[in-house]
Amino acid sequence: AQSVTQPDIHITVSEGASLELRCNYSYGATPYLFWYVQSPGQGLQLLLKYFSGDTLVQGIKGFEAEFKRSQSSFNLRKPSVHWSDAAEYFCAVEDTGGFKTIFGAGTRLFVKA
Amino acid sequence: EAGVAQSPRYKIIEKRQSVAFWCNPISGHATLYWYQQILGQGPKLLIQFQNNGVVDDSQLPKDRFSAERLKGVDSTLKIQPAKLEDSAVYLCASSLGDRSYNEQFFGPGTRLTVL
């Protein structure tokens, strides 16, 4: 079965600093990959998704992610973090058959002034 | 455009009691999902509906959980009887289609505490 690993439970960055959240997946073929953000007390919101083509994907709120097949990774990046980016971030992968999405355990981002 | 609505937002019950959650998806969305999110974990799919038919309920504990989507619009998820390990946030989501490349839109969730 497909799986997603987010190695970092939580990360703290200073406001204005760059951010990279790690995600590794297991999948036999080229997967559909997603990043979602969950702000406190709110549901998940899709940041970006990768299906095929250009391996660098642009998303909302200034986020981007890069698909690296050789490393089975799909890391999320942002060049300059804002205090409002403090939230939990989930990486997800399509399950075999293409109907179900498998979520990682999440990485909680703290932003310090 | 109105988002996915869920109620109640919070519920506290004692073990062995029953509880029900309600979800109203975005208008026109054929696919509806119920997820369970235990503290410190990512959402886990419990059941997925396409219109009023079930696409996937492989991870739904059917001895205690049930869900229905009458008329292919809103949905209810029921737990009877509840156990301590059912304490979690229950998220409802909807999408236009049932394939994973369709963006899922999530509601705010219902936080259930079982004492």
XYZ file of N, CA and C in Angstrom, chain A:
339
model
N 0.846 -1.190 0.000
C 0.000 0.000 0.000
C 0.878 1.236 0.000
N 0.316 2.292 -0.560
C 1.059 3.549 -0.595
C 1.190 4.117 0.819
N 2.260 4.890 1.018
C 2.431 5.547 2.315
C 3.153 6.865 2.124
N 3.013 7.708 3.115
C 3.645 9.020 3.107
C 4.339 9.217 4.442
N 5.564 9.689 4.396
C 6.322 9.951 5.614
C 6.714 11.416 5.675
N 6.361 12.050 6.768
C 6.818 13.409 7.035
C 7.746 13.313 8.246
N 9.049 13.401 8.027
C 10.009 13.086 9.082
C 9.995 14.055 10.264
N 9.558 15.267 10.029
C 9.599 16.295 11.071
C 8.220 16.478 11.683
N 8.100 16.229 12.988
C 6.823 16.426 13.669
C 6.509 17.909 13.779
N 7.533 18.686 14.118
C 7.357 20.123 14.181
C 8.643 20.826 13.764
N 8.469 22.036 13.256
C 9.583 22.876 12.822
C 9.309 24.299 13.275
N 10.361 24.976 13.734
C 10.249 26.380 14.116
C 11.177 27.202 13.227
N 10.642 28.239 12.615
C 11.445 29.135 11.792
C 11.138 30.574 12.195
N 12.077 31.433 11.933
C 11.877 32.851 12.207
C 11.115 33.485 11.056
N 10.312 34.474 11.388
C 9.577 35.185 10.352
C 10.566 35.794 9.367
N 10.287 35.615 8.074
C 11.173 36.113 7.038
C 12.193 35.101 6.564
N 12.388 34.045 7.322
C 13.342 33.003 6.932
C 12.686 32.066 5.921
N 13.530 31.287 5.256
C 13.016 30.319 4.292
C 12.561 29.056 5.005
N 11.716 28.298 4.301
C 11.113 27.103 4.889
C 11.213 25.944 3.913
N 11.505 24.767 4.440
C 11.389 23.550 3.656
C 10.816 22.457 4.546
N 9.695 21.899 4.127
C 9.066 20.783 4.826
C 9.251 19.531 3.992
N 9.693 18.469 4.649
C 10.045 17.263 3.920
C 8.880 16.283 3.821
N 8.865 15.576 2.708
C 7.851 14.555 2.471
C 8.459 13.461 1.611
N 8.340 12.224 2.057
C 8.750 11.075 1.266
C 7.560 10.138 1.083
N 7.471 9.521 -0.068
C 6.328 8.672 -0.378
C 6.816 7.335 -0.893
N 5.943 6.377 -0.816
C 6.198 5.101 -1.461
C 5.084 4.869 -2.467
N 5.468 4.614 -3.706
C 4.487 4.410 -4.766
C 5.211 3.776 -5.937
N 4.570 2.840 -6.605
C 5.227 2.118 -7.685
C 5.386 2.910 -8.950
N 4.434 3.756 -9.242
C 4.473 4.514 -10.492
C 4.567 6.001 -10.168
N 4.353 6.841 -11.151
C 4.347 8.278 -10.888
C 3.075 8.630 -10.130
N 3.237 9.135 -8.945
C 2.054 9.354 -8.114
C 1.426 10.724 -8.319
N 0.188 10.855 -7.857
C -0.390 12.168 -7.650
C -0.010 12.570 -6.222
N 0.550 13.753 -6.059
C 1.028 14.224 -4.766
C 0.385 15.551 -4.425
N 0.169 15.748 -3.137
C -0.542 16.930 -2.672
C 0.115 17.472 -1.405
N -0.037 18.762 -1.196
C 0.243 19.388 0.098
C -1.014 20.158 0.524
N -1.411 19.905 1.789
C -2.531 20.604 2.390
C -2.040 21.352 3.621
N -2.751 22.431 3.963
C -2.463 23.173 5.182
C -3.720 23.191 6.052
N -3.516 23.068 7.345
C -4.630 23.098 8.295
C -4.324 24.130 9.373
N -5.053 25.227 9.343
C -4.908 26.243 10.372
C -5.753 25.849 11.578
N -5.396 26.335 12.749
C -6.114 25.945 13.969
C -7.626 26.130 13.852
N -8.367 25.087 14.165
C -9.818 25.147 14.159
C -10.447 25.157 12.782
N -9.643 24.921 11.774
C -10.176 24.949 10.413
C -9.924 23.630 9.699
N -10.624 23.449 8.607
C -10.404 22.258 7.798
C -9.145 22.398 6.966
N -8.830 21.359 6.225
C -7.648 21.370 5.383
C -7.909 22.159 4.099
N -6.860 22.810 3.627
C -6.939 23.551 2.374
C -5.807 23.097 1.473
N -6.112 22.850 0.208
C -5.104 22.414 -0.741
C -4.160 23.559 -1.083
N -2.849 23.313 -0.901
C -1.834 24.300 -1.275
C -1.391 24.111 -2.719
N -1.126 22.871 -3.081
C -0.669 22.571 -4.441
C -0.763 21.070 -4.676
N -0.622 20.699 -5.957
C -0.683 19.283 -6.312
C 0.226 19.025 -7.512
N 0.717 17.810 -7.610
C 1.554 17.395 -8.728
C 0.950 16.147 -9.352
N 0.763 16.203 -10.670
C 0.270 15.035 -11.385
C 1.288 14.560 -12.410
N 1.875 15.491 -13.155
C 2.854 15.147 -14.172
C 3.473 16.440 -14.678
N 4.469 16.311 -15.567
C 5.044 17.490 -16.200
C 6.135 18.114 -15.356
N 6.152 19.436 -15.343
C 7.175 20.185 -14.633
C 7.249 19.732 -13.177
N 8.448 19.399 -12.735
C 8.598 18.852 -11.388
C 8.550 19.920 -10.308
N 8.608 21.178 -10.681
C 8.478 22.271 -9.721
C 7.061 22.821 -9.849
N 6.317 22.719 -8.769
C 4.904 23.086 -8.787
C 4.692 24.327 -7.929
N 3.965 25.272 -8.474
C 3.638 26.484 -7.731
C 2.253 26.338 -7.115
N 2.110 26.853 -5.913
C 0.822 26.770 -5.244
C 0.351 28.123 -4.753
N -0.631 28.083 -3.874
C -1.162 29.315 -3.316
C -0.304 29.788 -2.152
N -0.475 31.025 -1.779
C 0.194 31.620 -0.621
C 1.708 31.629 -0.750
N 2.232 31.578 -1.963
C 3.671 31.674 -2.179
C 4.441 30.381 -1.981
N 3.738 29.262 -1.833
C 4.396 27.980 -1.652
C 4.717 27.319 -2.982
N 5.757 26.497 -2.971
C 6.101 25.673 -4.099
C 6.587 24.325 -3.593
N 6.570 23.320 -4.466
C 7.070 22.000 -4.085
C 7.777 21.402 -5.287
N 8.770 20.587 -5.015
C 9.545 19.958 -6.069
C 9.450 18.452 -5.960
N 9.047 17.809 -7.040
C 8.962 16.360 -7.134
C 10.314 15.815 -7.582
N 10.875 14.922 -6.769
C 12.145 14.279 -7.126
C 11.934 12.769 -7.107
N 11.810 12.197 -8.292
C 11.529 10.775 -8.397
C 12.651 9.944 -7.801
N 13.894 10.352 -8.029
C 15.051 9.566 -7.575
C 15.112 9.478 -6.054
N 14.542 10.472 -5.385
C 14.555 10.491 -3.916
C 13.186 10.172 -3.320
N 12.212 9.916 -4.173
C 10.830 9.682 -3.711
C 10.400 10.783 -2.751
N 10.679 12.019 -3.156
C 10.374 13.141 -2.261
C 9.510 14.183 -2.957
N 8.834 14.944 -2.151
C 7.980 16.027 -2.636
C 7.995 17.096 -1.548
N 9.101 17.807 -1.432
C 9.299 18.776 -0.356
C 8.634 20.110 -0.676
N 8.071 20.694 0.356
C 7.378 21.979 0.245
C 8.324 23.099 0.660
N 8.307 24.184 -0.075
C 9.225 25.300 0.214
C 8.495 26.636 0.146
N 9.054 27.582 0.900
C 8.610 28.969 0.810
C 9.814 29.842 1.095
N 10.087 30.830 0.273
C 11.316 31.621 0.446
C 11.300 32.521 1.675
N 10.123 32.992 2.085
C 10.066 33.907 3.220
C 8.762 33.644 3.981
N 8.901 33.174 5.196
C 7.739 32.769 5.987
C 7.120 33.967 6.705
N 5.802 33.977 6.724
C 5.041 35.004 7.440
C 4.427 34.373 8.685
N 4.135 35.194 9.689
C 3.583 34.649 10.943
C 2.279 33.890 10.673
N 1.539 34.314 9.645
C 0.264 33.665 9.347
C 0.440 32.263 8.747
N 1.661 31.887 8.431
C 1.909 30.542 7.902
C 1.951 29.483 8.998
N 1.944 29.908 10.249
C 1.946 28.948 11.348
C 0.691 28.093 11.269
N 0.897 26.787 11.109
C -0.217 25.855 10.880
C 0.368 24.452 10.834
N -0.497 23.481 10.526
C -0.025 22.118 10.315
C -0.106 21.818 8.829
N 0.934 21.178 8.329
C 1.040 20.903 6.907
C 1.056 19.395 6.679
N 0.225 18.968 5.728
C 0.102 17.548 5.436
C 0.480 17.276 3.984
N 1.343 16.303 3.815
C 1.657 15.778 2.499
C 0.743 14.580 2.256
N 0.334 14.388 1.009
C -0.581 13.288 0.722
C -0.258 12.704 -0.648
N -0.636 11.444 -0.827
C -0.385 10.739 -2.077
C -1.634 9.981 -2.488
N -1.812 9.834 -3.774
C -2.934 9.058 -4.277
C -2.711 7.584 -3.990
N -3.749 6.899 -3.551
C -3.664 5.465 -3.339
C -3.836 4.739 -4.680
N -3.406 3.512 -4.715
C -3.568 2.690 -5.916
C -5.033 2.672 -6.337
N -5.271 2.871 -7.587
C -6.644 2.907 -8.095
C -7.148 4.316 -8.297
N -6.497 5.264 -7.628
C -6.789 6.667 -7.908
C -8.013 7.250 -7.271
N -8.580 6.547 -6.270
C -9.793 7.082 -5.652
C -9.567 7.624 -4.256
N -8.497 7.190 -3.615
C -8.318 7.536 -2.212
C -7.011 8.283 -2.021
N -7.035 9.231 -1.081
C -5.842 10.018 -0.764
C -5.314 9.572 0.583
N -4.003 9.290 0.639
C -3.351 8.866 1.876
C -2.562 10.052 2.414
N -2.833 10.413 3.655
C -2.180 11.571 4.270
C -1.029 11.149 5.170
N 0.008 11.995 5.204
C 1.056 11.837 6.189
C 0.587 12.308 7.550
N 1.449 12.158 8.539
C 1.085 12.507 9.915
C 1.128 14.006 10.178
N 1.731 14.739 9.264
C 1.738 16.192 9.395
C 2.999 16.737 10.029
N 3.301 17.983 9.691
C 4.378 18.746 10.324
C 3.789 20.055 10.811
N 3.953 20.309 12.094
C 3.449 21.563 12.645
C 4.525 22.619 12.535
N 4.176 23.741 11.931
C 5.102 24.854 11.734
C 4.833 25.938 12.760
N 5.867 26.305 13.486
C 5.824 27.444 14.404
C 6.671 28.560 13.798
N 6.177 29.786 13.886
C 6.894 30.944 13.358
C 7.188 31.881 14.518
N 8.451 32.192 14.693
C 8.813 33.097 15.786
C 9.180 34.463 15.234
N 8.865 35.455 16.030
C 9.080 36.841 15.592
C 10.559 37.190 15.586
